[in-house]
C-alpha cells in the first residue's frame, strides 16, 4: 500500500486556494478516519502480540507452548510503534498492561499538548493562576514579595509625546504589551542609541523618535504606551547589555535555559536543566556559544519556581554585573511564543517535566507542604 503524500498535499492546497473548503474538509475528515482506524488496528494487534509473547516467555522450558515467541525484528517494530503513539490512541487495557509489557509510551508526554490544555483551561474557566502575573505591574509586585532584583522603572504608560529622551542615560525605552524586541531602544546617551529590532546604531534622539512614530503609524507597535527603565549591564566597564536568560521552570525544577544575545545581531543558545548544552531545533539558524548559567543561579531560580503554585512558568532574567546572583528579573511568561517549534525530543523532555511537576504540586497541596505565601499575598488572600 503506497500513498503519494506530496500529491495529496498539493491537491489539498489547490482546493483551498480555489476556495473549495468544503471539499477539502470532507477529504481531510476521510483521511483522519482512515488513519485512526489503521492506528487502532496496529495498537490492538500489537498489544495482543506482546501479551502472547510474554506468555510464551513465562512458560517452562520443555513444556508445550500455547503461543510462539515473537522474533526480535517484529518486537522492535511493535515497541517502536507504541513509543511513538499519541495518547488519543491508547486504550485503558493497554495502560493497565503497559508496565508488564515494558512499554515506555514515550510519546504520551508533550510540552506542546500541556500548554494547549492549560490555555484551554484558561479560556473555559476564565482564570488559571499562571496568567495572574502575565502583567508587568503584578509581576513586579510578586518580585517585590519574593525579594527579586529588577530594573528601576523611571516611567510607565507614557505616550511618545511625554518621553523626553534628551537627558536619558543608560535606560531602555520599550512599548508596553509587546513581545520580543519590537520597538526597544537602548539609550546609552542622547547621542548613542541602539535600535534592538533594527540592529543598528542611532546618533540622535530625533532618529529614534522618527522610528517610534513610524512603528506606530504602520501598526508594528499597537499602542502608544511606553516604559522607560534602567538599562541592565552584564559588564559595566564595556557597557555590555545583559543577555537574556530564560528559565523554563517546572515547580521547583529547571527543565531548560534559553540564553539570548540581542547585541550585534540576535542569537540563541540552549541549555538543559543540569547546565549541559542542548539543541532543540527551534533556533538552528541563529545559534552561538553562550556563557551558560552557574549551579548557584540554577538553585536560586528553582527556589523561586517552588513558590509559584503552577506546574510551569518561564522566569525571564537579564544577566547583570550588580544584581544578586548575577540575575535581574524581567518577567514571568506562562506560555512561551512559538512553543510548537521545539523538536520532538525536547518537546517530550519538557512534557515529562510538566507531568512530574503537576504530580509534585498536587502532592504538596494535599499534604500542605507549601504555603505559597508570596503568591497568596499577590492574590490578596493573605496580608
JSON list of C-alpha atoms in Angstrom, two decimals, residues 115-116 119 122 130-131 134 312-314 333-339:
[
{"chain": "A", "resi": 115, "resn": "UNK", "atom": "CA", "xyz": [0.44, 24.22, 27.13]},
{"chain": "A", "resi": 116, "resn": "UNK", "atom": "CA", "xyz": [-2.53, 23.89, 24.79]},
{"chain": "A", "resi": 119, "resn": "UNK", "atom": "CA", "xyz": [-4.59, 27.58, 27.56]},
{"chain": "A", "resi": 122, "resn": "UNK", "atom": "CA", "xyz": [-7.76, 29.49, 30.90]},
{"chain": "A", "resi": 130, "resn": "UNK", "atom": "CA", "xyz": [-0.10, 31.43, 35.94]},
{"chain": "A", "resi": 131, "resn": "UNK", "atom": "CA", "xyz": [-1.81, 34.21, 33.97]},
{"chain": "A", "resi": 134, "resn": "UNK", "atom": "CA", "xyz": [1.28, 37.98, 32.85]},
{"chain": "A", "resi": 312, "resn": "UNK", "atom": "CA", "xyz": [5.08, 25.52, 34.53]},
{"chain": "A", "resi": 313, "resn": "UNK", "atom": "CA", "xyz": [6.30, 29.09, 34.40]},
{"chain": "A", "resi": 314, "resn": "UNK", "atom": "CA", "xyz": [9.12, 30.54, 32.37]},
{"chain": "A", "resi": 333, "resn": "UNK", "atom": "CA", "xyz": [5.97, 34.03, 30.87]},
{"chain": "A", "resi": 334, "resn": "UNK", "atom": "CA", "xyz": [3.19, 31.44, 31.27]},
{"chain": "A", "resi": 335, "resn": "UNK", "atom": "CA", "xyz": [3.12, 30.47, 27.58]},
{"chain": "A", "resi": 336, "resn": "UNK", "atom": "CA", "xyz": [6.33, 30.97, 25.57]},
{"chain": "A", "resi": 337, "resn": "UNK", "atom": "CA", "xyz": [5.96, 32.11, 21.98]},
{"chain": "A", "resi": 338, "resn": "UNK", "atom": "CA", "xyz": [6.28, 29.53, 19.19]},
{"chain": "A", "resi": 339, "resn": "UNK", "atom": "CA", "xyz": [6.30, 26.67, 21.70]}
]
